[in-house]
PDB file of C-alpha atoms and ligand atoms in Angstrom:
ATOM      1  CA  MET A   1     122.409 155.863 114.501  1.00 92.00           C
ATOM      2  CA  THR A   2     120.377 154.665 117.428  1.00 97.00           C
ATOM      3  CA  GLN A   3     116.606 156.391 118.141  1.00 98.00           C
ATOM      4  CA  HIS A   4     115.647 156.138 120.481  1.00 98.00           C
ATOM      5  CA  PHE A   5     111.546 155.682 122.073  1.00 98.00           C
ATOM      6  CA  ILE A   6     110.539 155.419 125.056  1.00 98.00           C
ATOM      7  CA  VAL A   7     107.114 154.738 127.267  1.00 98.00           C
ATOM      8  CA  ILE A   8     106.644 157.226 130.129  1.00 98.00           C
ATOM      9  CA  GLY A   9     103.571 156.294 132.635  1.00 97.00           C
ATOM     10  CA  ASN A  10     103.015 155.114 136.202  1.00 97.00           C
ATOM     11  CA  PRO A  11     102.724 152.061 136.556  1.00 96.00           C
ATOM     12  CA  ILE A  12     104.968 150.950 133.508  1.00 97.00           C
ATOM     13  CA  ALA A  13     106.711 147.469 134.105  1.00 97.00           C
ATOM     14  CA  HIS A  14     103.555 146.194 132.990  1.00 94.00           C
ATOM     15  CA  SER A  15     104.036 147.794 129.589  1.00 96.00           C
ATOM     16  CA  LYS A  16     104.449 145.915 126.202  1.00 96.00           C
ATOM     17  CA  SER A  17     105.113 147.971 123.983  1.00 98.00           C
ATOM     18  CA  PRO A  18     109.276 147.661 123.798  1.00 98.00           C
ATOM     19  CA  GLU A  19     108.945 144.520 123.384  1.00 98.00           C
ATOM     20  CA  ILE A  20     105.720 145.264 120.048  1.00 98.00           C
ATOM     21  CA  HIS A  21     108.303 148.142 118.624  1.00 98.00           C
ATOM     22  CA  THR A  22     111.449 146.417 118.928  1.00 98.00           C
ATOM     23  CA  LEU A  23     109.896 143.195 116.675  1.00 97.00           C
ATOM     24  CA  PHE A  24     108.690 145.879 114.846  1.00 98.00           C
ATOM     25  CA  SER A  25     112.438 147.802 113.970  1.00 98.00           C
ATOM     26  CA  GLU A  26     113.612 144.448 113.388  1.00 96.00           C
ATOM     27  CA  GLN A  27     110.859 144.288 110.105  1.00 96.00           C
ATOM     28  CA  ALA A  28     112.685 147.303 109.118  1.00 97.00           C
ATOM     29  CA  GLY A  29     115.772 147.054 109.562  1.00 97.00           C
ATOM     30  CA  ILE A  30     116.237 149.915 111.318  1.00 98.00           C
ATOM     31  CA  ASP A  31     118.059 150.134 114.856  1.00 98.00           C
ATOM     32  CA  ILE A  32     115.958 151.509 117.930  1.00 98.00           C
ATOM     33  CA  SER A  33     116.696 151.517 121.508  1.00 98.00           C
ATOM     34  CA  TYR A  34     112.850 151.526 123.449  1.00 98.00           C
ATOM     35  CA  GLN A  35     112.261 151.657 127.183  1.00 98.00           C
ATOM     36  CA  ARG A  36     109.928 151.654 129.687  1.00 98.00           C
ATOM     37  CA  GLN A  37     110.123 155.064 131.112  1.00 98.00           C
ATOM     38  CA  TYR A  38     107.891 155.228 135.149  1.00 98.00           C
ATOM     39  CA  CYS A  39     107.174 159.119 136.213  1.00 98.00           C
ATOM     40  CA  PRO A  40     105.970 160.033 138.799  1.00 98.00           C
ATOM     41  CA  ASP A  41     102.307 160.937 138.888  1.00 98.00           C
ATOM     42  CA  ASP A  42     101.995 165.161 138.462  1.00 98.00           C
ATOM     43  CA  ALA A  43     102.306 166.792 135.689  1.00 98.00           C
ATOM     44  CA  ALA A  44     105.166 169.087 136.179  1.00 98.00           C
ATOM     45  CA  SER A  45     107.232 165.863 136.096  1.00 98.00           C
ATOM     46  CA  PHE A  46     106.127 164.480 133.399  1.00 98.00           C
ATOM     47  CA  MET A  47     107.044 167.844 131.867  1.00 98.00           C
ATOM     48  CA  ALA A  48     110.097 167.366 133.167  1.00 98.00           C
ATOM     49  CA  VAL A  49     111.293 164.061 132.159  1.00 98.00           C
ATOM     50  CA  ILE A  50     109.713 164.457 128.131  1.00 98.00           C
ATOM     51  CA  GLU A  51     111.432 167.912 127.917  1.00 98.00           C
ATOM     52  CA  ALA A  52     115.101 166.240 129.202  1.00 98.00           C
ATOM     53  CA  PHE A  53     113.845 162.649 126.875  1.00 98.00           C
ATOM     54  CA  PHE A  54     113.567 165.028 124.045  1.00 98.00           C
ATOM     55  CA  GLN A  55     116.855 167.476 124.826  1.00 98.00           C
ATOM     56  CA  GLY A  56     118.618 164.106 125.134  1.00 98.00           C
ATOM     57  CA  GLY A  57     117.521 163.776 121.489  1.00 98.00           C
ATOM     58  CA  GLY A  58     114.806 161.207 121.369  1.00 98.00           C
ATOM     59  CA  VAL A  59     112.604 160.763 118.421  1.00 98.00           C
ATOM     60  CA  GLY A  60     109.042 159.205 119.953  1.00 98.00           C
ATOM     61  CA  ALA A  61     107.448 159.073 123.172  1.00 98.00           C
ATOM     62  CA  ASN A  62     104.318 156.468 123.879  1.00 98.00           C
ATOM     63  CA  VAL A  63     102.000 157.911 127.169  1.00 98.00           C
ATOM     64  CA  THR A  64     100.272 155.411 128.465  1.00 97.00           C
ATOM     65  CA  VAL A  65      97.991 155.815 132.382  1.00 94.00           C
ATOM     66  CA  PRO A  66      97.370 158.353 133.371  1.00 96.00           C
ATOM     67  CA  PHE A  67      99.579 160.591 132.208  1.00 98.00           C
ATOM     68  CA  LYS A  68      98.117 160.839 128.172  1.00 97.00           C
ATOM     69  CA  GLN A  69      95.883 163.913 129.367  1.00 97.00           C
ATOM     70  CA  VAL A  70      98.620 165.585 130.732  1.00 98.00           C
ATOM     71  CA  ALA A  71     100.150 165.320 127.544  1.00 98.00           C
ATOM     72  CA  TYR A  72      97.495 166.696 125.576  1.00 98.00           C
ATOM     73  CA  ASN A  73      97.538 169.961 128.151  1.00 98.00           C
ATOM     74  CA  CYS A  74     101.818 170.118 127.502  1.00 98.00           C
ATOM     75  CA  CYS A  75     100.597 169.213 123.113  1.00 98.00           C
ATOM     76  CA  LEU A  76      98.078 172.302 123.106  1.00 97.00           C
ATOM     77  CA  ALA A  77     100.226 174.801 124.718  1.00 94.00           C
ATOM     78  CA  ARG A  78     103.772 173.676 123.026  1.00 96.00           C
ATOM     79  CA  GLY A  79     103.863 172.347 119.365  1.00 97.00           C
ATOM     80  CA  GLY A  80     100.480 171.313 118.734  1.00 98.00           C
ATOM     81  CA  LEU A  81      97.597 168.279 118.406  1.00 98.00           C
ATOM     82  CA  SER A  82      96.900 165.916 115.268  1.00 97.00           C
ATOM     83  CA  GLU A  83      93.143 166.296 114.981  1.00 96.00           C
ATOM     84  CA  HIS A  84      92.099 163.014 116.420  1.00 97.00           C
ATOM     85  CA  ALA A  85      94.585 164.160 119.433  1.00 98.00           C
ATOM     86  CA  LYS A  86      92.282 167.372 120.174  1.00 97.00           C
ATOM     87  CA  VAL A  87      88.627 165.458 119.938  1.00 97.00           C
ATOM     88  CA  ALA A  88      90.349 162.224 122.052  1.00 97.00           C
ATOM     89  CA  GLY A  89      91.334 165.165 124.609  1.00 96.00           C
ATOM     90  CA  ALA A  90      94.327 162.824 124.878  1.00 97.00           C
ATOM     91  CA  ALA A  91      97.083 162.324 123.394  1.00 98.00           C
ATOM     92  CA  ASN A  92      99.397 158.711 123.457  1.00 98.00           C
ATOM     93  CA  THR A  93     102.435 159.773 120.937  1.00 98.00           C
ATOM     94  CA  LEU A  94     104.418 162.487 120.753  1.00 98.00           C
ATOM     95  CA  SER A  95     107.483 163.258 119.059  1.00 98.00           C
ATOM     96  CA  LEU A  96     109.026 166.865 117.379  1.00 98.00           C
ATOM     97  CA  ASN A  97     107.583 169.313 115.176  1.00 98.00           C
ATOM     98  CA  GLN A  98     109.543 169.858 112.217  1.00 97.00           C
ATOM     99  CA  THR A  99     108.633 173.641 111.049  1.00 97.00           C
ATOM    100  CA  LEU A 100     108.197 174.619 113.908  1.00 98.00           C
ATOM    101  CA  LEU A 101     111.749 173.308 114.880  1.00 98.00           C
ATOM    102  CA  ASP A 102     112.903 174.605 111.626  1.00 98.00           C
ATOM    103  CA  SER A 103     111.663 178.187 112.105  1.00 97.00           C
ATOM    104  CA  GLY A 104     113.556 177.918 115.606  1.00 98.00           C
ATOM    105  CA  THR A 105     111.067 177.426 118.053  1.00 98.00           C
ATOM    106  CA  PRO A 106     112.980 175.550 121.154  1.00 98.00           C
ATOM    107  CA  ILE A 107     112.930 171.453 121.004  1.00 98.00           C
ATOM    108  CA  ALA A 108     110.959 172.119 124.955  1.00 97.00           C
ATOM    109  CA  GLU A 109     107.875 174.579 122.622  1.00 98.00           C
ATOM    110  CA  ALA A 110     108.011 171.617 119.973  1.00 98.00           C
ATOM    111  CA  ILE A 111     106.255 168.747 121.802  1.00 98.00           C
ATOM    112  CA  TYR A 112     103.230 167.458 119.127  1.00 98.00           C
ATOM    113  CA  GLY A 113     100.651 165.363 120.436  1.00 98.00           C
ATOM    114  CA  ASP A 114      98.595 162.608 117.669  1.00 98.00           C
ATOM    115  CA  ASN A 115      96.443 159.707 119.492  1.00 98.00           C
ATOM    116  CA  THR A 116      95.952 156.089 117.338  1.00 98.00           C
ATOM    117  CA  ASP A 117      94.898 155.135 119.914  1.00 98.00           C
ATOM    118  CA  GLY A 118      90.889 154.910 118.167  1.00 98.00           C
ATOM    119  CA  GLN A 119      92.473 154.651 114.809  1.00 98.00           C
ATOM    120  CA  GLY A 120      94.679 151.611 115.932  1.00 98.00           C
ATOM    121  CA  LEU A 121      90.237 149.736 116.808  1.00 98.00           C
ATOM    122  CA  VAL A 122      89.770 150.417 113.455  1.00 98.00           C
ATOM    123  CA  ASN A 123      92.041 149.134 111.972  1.00 98.00           C
ATOM    124  CA  HIS A 124      92.344 145.718 113.572  1.00 97.00           C
ATOM    125  CA  ILE A 125      88.461 145.622 113.170  1.00 98.00           C
ATOM    126  CA  THR A 126      89.126 145.771 109.544  1.00 98.00           C
ATOM    127  CA  SER A 127      91.741 143.327 109.565  1.00 97.00           C
ATOM    128  CA  LEU A 128      89.549 140.715 111.669  1.00 97.00           C
ATOM    129  CA  ASP A 129      86.760 141.751 107.801  1.00 98.00           C
ATOM    130  CA  TRP A 130      84.142 142.809 110.268  1.00 98.00           C
ATOM    131  CA  PRO A 131      82.006 145.424 108.849  1.00 97.00           C
ATOM    132  CA  LEU A 132      82.365 148.796 109.265  1.00 98.00           C
ATOM    133  CA  THR A 133      80.856 150.426 107.069  1.00 97.00           C
ATOM    134  CA  GLY A 134      76.931 151.447 107.591  1.00 98.00           C
ATOM    135  CA  ALA A 135      77.094 149.155 110.710  1.00 98.00           C
ATOM    136  CA  ARG A 136      75.122 149.225 113.750  1.00 98.00           C
ATOM    137  CA  VAL A 137      77.667 150.334 116.592  1.00 98.00           C
ATOM    138  CA  ALA A 138      77.159 149.745 120.445  1.00 98.00           C
ATOM    139  CA  LEU A 139      79.849 151.926 122.177  1.00 98.00           C
ATOM    140  CA  ILE A 140      79.642 150.676 126.117  1.00 98.00           C
ATOM    141  CA  GLY A 141      81.781 153.700 128.399  1.00 98.00           C
ATOM    142  CA  ALA A 142      81.624 157.195 128.630  1.00 98.00           C
ATOM    143  CA  GLY A 143      85.582 157.811 129.614  1.00 95.00           C
ATOM    144  CA  GLY A 144      88.928 158.909 127.949  1.00 94.00           C
ATOM    145  CA  ALA A 145      88.835 155.182 126.323  1.00 96.00           C
ATOM    146  CA  ALA A 146      86.071 155.666 124.507  1.00 97.00           C
ATOM    147  CA  ARG A 147      86.137 159.161 123.855  1.00 96.00           C
ATOM    148  CA  GLY A 148      89.748 158.331 121.782  1.00 96.00           C
ATOM    149  CA  VAL A 149      87.872 156.268 118.991  1.00 97.00           C
ATOM    150  CA  VAL A 150      84.507 157.775 118.637  1.00 97.00           C
ATOM    151  CA  LEU A 151      85.531 160.309 114.799  1.00 97.00           C
ATOM    152  CA  PRO A 152      87.105 157.219 114.321  1.00 97.00           C
ATOM    153  CA  LEU A 153      84.948 155.110 113.901  1.00 98.00           C
ATOM    154  CA  ILE A 154      82.717 157.734 112.587  1.00 97.00           C
ATOM    155  CA  GLN A 155      85.226 158.264 110.406  1.00 96.00           C
ATOM    156  CA  ALA A 156      85.208 154.434 108.952  1.00 97.00           C
ATOM    157  CA  GLY A 157      81.478 154.905 107.761  1.00 97.00           C
ATOM    158  CA  ILE A 158      79.320 153.411 110.313  1.00 98.00           C
ATOM    159  CA  SER A 159      75.256 153.907 110.051  1.00 97.00           C
ATOM    160  CA  SER A 160      74.400 155.061 113.509  1.00 97.00           C
ATOM    161  CA  LEU A 161      76.305 154.799 117.520  1.00 98.00           C
ATOM    162  CA  THR A 162      74.998 154.842 120.578  1.00 98.00           C
ATOM    163  CA  ILE A 163      76.994 155.297 123.699  1.00 98.00           C
ATOM    164  CA  ALA A 164      76.292 153.363 126.483  1.00 98.00           C
ATOM    165  CA  ASN A 165      77.144 154.431 130.442  1.00 98.00           C
ATOM    166  CA  ARG A 166      76.344 152.851 133.611  1.00 97.00           C
ATOM    167  CA  THR A 167      76.852 157.189 134.406  1.00 98.00           C
ATOM    168  CA  VAL A 168      74.234 158.036 131.523  1.00 98.00           C
ATOM    169  CA  SER A 169      74.734 161.894 132.208  1.00 98.00           C
ATOM    170  CA  LYS A 170      79.001 160.934 131.895  1.00 98.00           C
ATOM    171  CA  ALA A 171      78.001 159.697 127.901  1.00 98.00           C
ATOM    172  CA  VAL A 172      75.498 163.020 127.483  1.00 98.00           C
ATOM    173  CA  ASN A 173      78.400 165.063 128.148  1.00 97.00           C
ATOM    174  CA  LEU A 174      81.020 163.236 126.183  1.00 97.00           C
ATOM    175  CA  VAL A 175      78.854 163.515 123.215  1.00 97.00           C
ATOM    176  CA  THR A 176      78.752 167.191 123.589  1.00 97.00           C
ATOM    177  CA  GLY A 177      82.071 167.760 124.017  1.00 96.00           C
ATOM    178  CA  LEU A 178      82.923 165.720 121.553  1.00 96.00           C
ATOM    179  CA  SER A 179      80.407 167.519 118.939  1.00 96.00           C
ATOM    180  CA  GLU A 180      81.829 171.177 120.088  1.00 95.00           C
ATOM    181  CA  SER A 181      85.285 168.976 119.171  1.00 93.00           C
ATOM    182  CA  SER A 182      84.794 168.416 115.899  1.00 93.00           C
ATOM    183  CA  GLU A 183      82.330 169.191 113.140  1.00 92.00           C
ATOM    184  CA  THR A 184      82.230 165.876 111.866  1.00 92.00           C
ATOM    185  CA  ILE A 185      80.188 164.479 114.520  1.00 93.00           C
ATOM    186  CA  ASP A 186      77.258 165.804 115.066  1.00 92.00           C
ATOM    187  CA  LYS A 187      75.306 165.673 118.936  1.00 91.00           C
ATOM    188  CA  HIS A 188      72.419 164.657 117.309  1.00 90.00           C
ATOM    189  CA  SER A 189      73.026 161.926 115.331  1.00 92.00           C
ATOM    190  CA  ILE A 190      74.660 159.363 118.405  1.00 97.00           C
ATOM    191  CA  GLU A 191      71.839 158.299 120.369  1.00 98.00           C
ATOM    192  CA  THR A 192      72.789 157.549 124.780  1.00 98.00           C
ATOM    193  CA  CYS A 193      71.807 155.786 127.321  1.00 98.00           C
ATOM    194  CA  ALA A 194      72.602 153.958 131.056  1.00 98.00           C
ATOM    195  CA  THR A 195      74.470 150.580 130.097  1.00 97.00           C
ATOM    196  CA  SER A 196      71.953 148.484 131.471  1.00 96.00           C
ATOM    197  CA  GLU A 197      68.577 149.813 129.381  1.00 97.00           C
ATOM    198  CA  LEU A 198      71.368 148.730 125.898  1.00 98.00           C
ATOM    199  CA  THR A 199      68.761 146.921 124.128  1.00 97.00           C
ATOM    200  CA  GLY A 200      68.052 145.438 121.100  1.00 96.00           C
ATOM    201  CA  GLN A 201      71.008 144.498 117.870  1.00 97.00           C
ATOM    202  CA  PHE A 202      74.224 145.977 117.038  1.00 98.00           C
ATOM    203  CA  ASP A 203      76.435 144.780 114.071  1.00 98.00           C
ATOM    204  CA  ILE A 204      79.055 146.180 116.627  1.00 98.00           C
ATOM    205  CA  ILE A 205      79.603 146.275 120.209  1.00 98.00           C
ATOM    206  CA  ILE A 206      82.443 148.086 121.854  1.00 98.00           C
ATOM    207  CA  ASN A 207      83.385 147.810 125.071  1.00 98.00           C
ATOM    208  CA  ALA A 208      85.111 150.907 126.357  1.00 98.00           C
ATOM    209  CA  THR A 209      84.901 150.681 130.297  1.00 97.00           C
ATOM    210  CA  SER A 210      87.929 149.288 132.741  1.00 93.00           C
ATOM    211  CA  ILE A 211      85.270 147.126 134.757  1.00 92.00           C
ATOM    212  CA  GLY A 212      87.448 144.442 133.657  1.00 82.00           C
ATOM    213  CA  LEU A 213      89.972 145.077 135.507  1.00 78.00           C
ATOM    214  CA  SER A 214      87.843 144.851 138.848  1.00 81.00           C
ATOM    215  CA  GLY A 215      87.002 141.952 137.852  1.00 76.00           C
ATOM    216  CA  ASP A 216      82.974 142.890 137.430  1.00 85.00           C
ATOM    217  CA  THR A 217      80.306 142.259 135.083  1.00 89.00           C
ATOM    218  CA  LEU A 218      78.493 144.602 133.226  1.00 94.00           C
ATOM    219  CA  PRO A 219      74.939 144.856 134.003  1.00 93.00           C
ATOM    220  CA  LEU A 220      73.616 143.804 130.141  1.00 96.00           C
ATOM    221  CA  ASN A 221      70.315 142.928 129.274  1.00 95.00           C
ATOM    222  CA  ASP A 222      69.566 139.970 127.709  1.00 94.00           C
ATOM    223  CA  ASP A 223      68.134 140.978 124.786  1.00 94.00           C
ATOM    224  CA  LEU A 224      71.178 142.389 123.767  1.00 96.00           C
ATOM    225  CA  ASP A 225      72.695 140.965 120.577  1.00 96.00           C
ATOM    226  CA  CYS A 226      75.326 141.446 117.713  1.00 98.00           C
ATOM    227  CA  HIS A 227      77.308 140.133 115.594  1.00 98.00           C
ATOM    228  CA  TYR A 228      80.400 140.938 116.001  1.00 98.00           C
ATOM    229  CA  ALA A 229      81.841 142.167 119.923  1.00 98.00           C
ATOM    230  CA  TYR A 230      84.985 143.371 120.921  1.00 98.00           C
ATOM    231  CA  ASP A 231      86.632 144.175 124.153  1.00 97.00           C
ATOM    232  CA  MET A 232      89.506 146.930 124.942  1.00 97.00           C
ATOM    233  CA  MET A 233      90.736 145.049 127.491  1.00 94.00           C
ATOM    234  CA  TYR A 234      92.905 142.196 127.130  1.00 91.00           C
ATOM    235  CA  GLY A 235      94.474 139.775 128.669  1.00 83.00           C
ATOM    236  CA  ARG A 236      92.276 138.046 131.167  1.00 80.00           C
ATOM    237  CA  THR A 237      89.112 136.318 130.899  1.00 79.00           C
ATOM    238  CA  LEU A 238      86.306 139.119 130.040  1.00 86.00           C
ATOM    239  CA  PRO A 239      83.544 138.372 130.830  1.00 91.00           C
ATOM    240  CA  PHE A 240      81.830 140.848 127.827  1.00 95.00           C
ATOM    241  CA  LEU A 241      82.855 138.727 125.215  1.00 95.00           C
ATOM    242  CA  GLN A 242      80.995 134.957 126.765  1.00 93.00           C
ATOM    243  CA  HIS A 243      77.676 137.552 127.047  1.00 93.00           C
ATOM    244  CA  PHE A 244      77.710 137.529 123.138  1.00 96.00           C
ATOM    245  CA  VAL A 245      79.975 133.505 122.646  1.00 96.00           C
ATOM    246  CA  THR A 246      76.480 132.564 124.213  1.00 94.00           C
ATOM    247  CA  ARG A 247      74.714 134.244 121.346  1.00 94.00           C
ATOM    248  CA  GLY A 248      76.959 133.132 118.565  1.00 96.00           C
ATOM    249  CA  ALA A 249      78.779 136.658 117.799  1.00 98.00           C
ATOM    250  CA  GLN A 250      82.414 136.672 116.725  1.00 98.00           C
ATOM    251  CA  THR A 251      84.449 138.260 119.319  1.00 97.00           C
ATOM    252  CA  SER A 252      87.376 140.076 119.669  1.00 97.00           C
ATOM    253  CA  ASP A 253      90.095 141.380 122.837  1.00 96.00           C
ATOM    254  CA  GLY A 254      91.870 144.490 122.599  1.00 96.00           C
ATOM    255  CA  TYR A 255      95.493 142.847 122.207  1.00 95.00           C
ATOM    256  CA  GLY A 256      95.061 143.636 117.850  1.00 96.00           C
ATOM    257  CA  MET A 257      93.964 147.135 119.033  1.00 97.00           C
ATOM    258  CA  LEU A 258      96.992 148.056 121.288  1.00 97.00           C
ATOM    259  CA  ILE A 259      99.705 146.407 118.469  1.00 98.00           C
ATOM    260  CA  GLY A 260      97.890 148.603 116.055  1.00 98.00           C
ATOM    261  CA  GLN A 261      97.638 152.135 118.490  1.00 98.00           C
ATOM    262  CA  ALA A 262     101.670 150.709 118.450  1.00 98.00           C
ATOM    263  CA  ALA A 263     102.398 149.955 114.351  1.00 98.00           C
ATOM    264  CA  LEU A 264     100.719 153.138 113.950  1.00 98.00           C
ATOM    265  CA  SER A 265     102.646 155.390 116.265  1.00 98.00           C
ATOM    266  CA  PHE A 266     105.334 153.466 114.804  1.00 98.00           C
ATOM    267  CA  GLU A 267     104.900 154.609 111.167  1.00 98.00           C
ATOM    268  CA  ARG A 268     104.762 157.739 112.651  1.00 98.00           C
ATOM    269  CA  TRP A 269     107.951 158.306 114.068  1.00 98.00           C
ATOM    270  CA  THR A 270     109.760 156.515 111.449  1.00 98.00           C
ATOM    271  CA  GLY A 271     108.112 156.673 107.944  1.00 97.00           C
ATOM    272  CA  TYR A 272     108.347 152.675 107.601  1.00 97.00           C
ATOM    273  CA  ASN A 273     105.024 150.586 107.087  1.00 96.00           C
ATOM    274  CA  ILE A 274     104.549 147.743 109.389  1.00 97.00           C
ATOM    275  CA  ASP A 275     102.559 144.406 108.231  1.00 96.00           C
ATOM    276  CA  VAL A 276     100.429 144.076 111.593  1.00 96.00           C
ATOM    277  CA  ALA A 277      99.152 140.880 110.391  1.00 94.00           C
ATOM    278  CA  THR A 278     103.161 139.000 110.328  1.00 95.00           C
ATOM    279  CA  ALA A 279     104.158 141.296 113.134  1.00 96.00           C
ATOM    280  CA  THR A 280     100.753 139.781 115.672  1.00 94.00           C
ATOM    281  CA  ASP A 281     101.821 136.463 114.879  1.00 93.00           C
ATOM    282  CA  ALA A 282     105.530 137.025 115.652  1.00 94.00           C
ATOM    283  CA  LEU A 283     104.450 138.442 119.327  1.00 93.00           C
ATOM    284  CA  ILE A 284     102.023 135.691 119.943  1.00 89.00           C
ATOM    285  CA  ASN A 285     104.118 133.459 119.151  1.00 89.00           C
ATOM    286  CA  ARG A 286     107.312 134.719 121.034  1.00 83.00           C
TER     287      ARG A 286
HETATM  288  P1  ATR B   1      89.574 155.474 130.344  1.00 93.41           P
HETATM  289  O1  ATR B   1      90.664 156.170 130.669  1.00 93.41           O
HETATM  290  O2  ATR B   1      89.798 153.571 130.529  1.00 93.41           O
HETATM  291  O3  ATR B   1      87.554 155.763 130.277  1.00 93.41           O
HETATM  292  P2  ATR B   1      87.563 156.554 132.469  1.00 93.41           P
HETATM  293  O4  ATR B   1      87.665 157.975 131.950  1.00 93.41           O
HETATM  294  O5  ATR B   1      87.998 156.241 134.682  1.00 93.41           O
HETATM  295  O6  ATR B   1      88.801 155.178 132.655  1.00 93.41           O
HETATM  296  O7  ATR B   1      86.587 155.743 132.869  1.00 93.41           O
HETATM  297  C1  ATR B   1      85.918 154.988 132.514  1.00 93.41           C
HETATM  298  C2  ATR B   1      84.695 153.803 132.329  1.00 93.41           C
HETATM  299  O8  ATR B   1      84.860 152.465 132.483  1.00 93.41           O
HETATM  300  C3  ATR B   1      83.618 154.823 132.843  1.00 93.41           C
HETATM  301  O9  ATR B   1      82.676 154.849 130.829  1.00 93.41           O
HETATM  302  C4  ATR B   1      83.102 154.389 133.529  1.00 93.41           C
HETATM  303  O10 ATR B   1      81.646 154.258 133.957  1.00 93.41           O
HETATM  304  P3  ATR B   1      81.208 156.173 135.066  1.00 93.41           P
HETATM  305  O11 ATR B   1      81.135 156.380 134.082  1.00 93.41           O
HETATM  306  O12 ATR B   1      79.671 154.933 135.065  1.00 93.41           O
HETATM  307  O13 ATR B   1      82.583 155.535 135.859  1.00 93.41           O
HETATM  308  C5  ATR B   1      83.502 152.576 133.027  1.00 93.41           C
HETATM  309  N1  ATR B   1      82.911 151.820 134.399  1.00 93.41           N
HETATM  310  C6  ATR B   1      84.461 151.884 135.177  1.00 93.41           C
HETATM  311  N2  ATR B   1      83.992 150.583 135.968  1.00 93.41           N
HETATM  312  C7  ATR B   1      82.493 150.130 135.752  1.00 93.41           C
HETATM  313  C8  ATR B   1      81.812 148.961 136.911  1.00 93.41           C
HETATM  314  N3  ATR B   1      82.314 148.592 137.571  1.00 93.41           N
HETATM  315  N4  ATR B   1      80.522 149.196 136.143  1.00 93.41           N
HETATM  316  C9  ATR B   1      79.696 149.435 135.111  1.00 93.41           C
HETATM  317  N5  ATR B   1      80.858 150.393 134.379  1.00 93.41           N
HETATM  318  C10 ATR B   1      82.068 151.093 134.598  1.00 93.41           C
END
């Protein structure tokens, strides 16, 4: 029987998720339909679309911009949230909470939210053989994308974390909020600073800002250096990575993170483990 999935967002036409999940389903040998779902940009519309999808027999929904926080609020009030979604304050992977369904909870009240973005990043970095255990990490950005990766990075065993942002107060607020939502995160162990004041040597520097969308360039110090630089954006020339290429660092864009978070969603929905390296090669060659 065909299992139905969607990715919901606005805009949505550009989404690569259907292509990625269709490839996963071929690898797993199961029959799925995975569609792009446009939704007007308001919470009521999002709720209506998601409820109709699950009422109609849908198995799983990915959530993208601008609905990840709306999805978090929806699941908080209904079927619950994973720890990663709770700490991220955002959900990108929705399914039905089977325990609640079994106890007679209506479908609309059983929608459960997870967040696979941060673990997708960690899995990609690990697959690149960049050492995370004991790594000194700098994370640039203090929006939703940055928030979603902090807990998985700490769980991966990094030794220190510095969060830099154009607006320092947002980085400080992010750290306070994270430490309140997770016992794993100690706010005193995370440093914050302005992006323009980030200096020195790190093992890994990750760009989690949305600057790549605007074509602007981050003001990076000449003496900012690292062994590995990662930009969570993909699909365009990334000046952030160029800064570190010229200093001899290994670099990566975020395409592998996109596939990594998708693989985790697919695995949670279907129970099939994805060979991410093989899937990535196949997608790049298409
Ligand atoms: P996302 O969900 O993608 O994280 P967001 O929550 O709007 O989006 O956060 C965008 C991040 O990119 C913020 O850290 C933002 O910095 P500010 O908090 O100072 O606004 C950062 N950002 C966006 N445009 C930027 C620019 N031109 N220069 C520096 N930082 C930028």
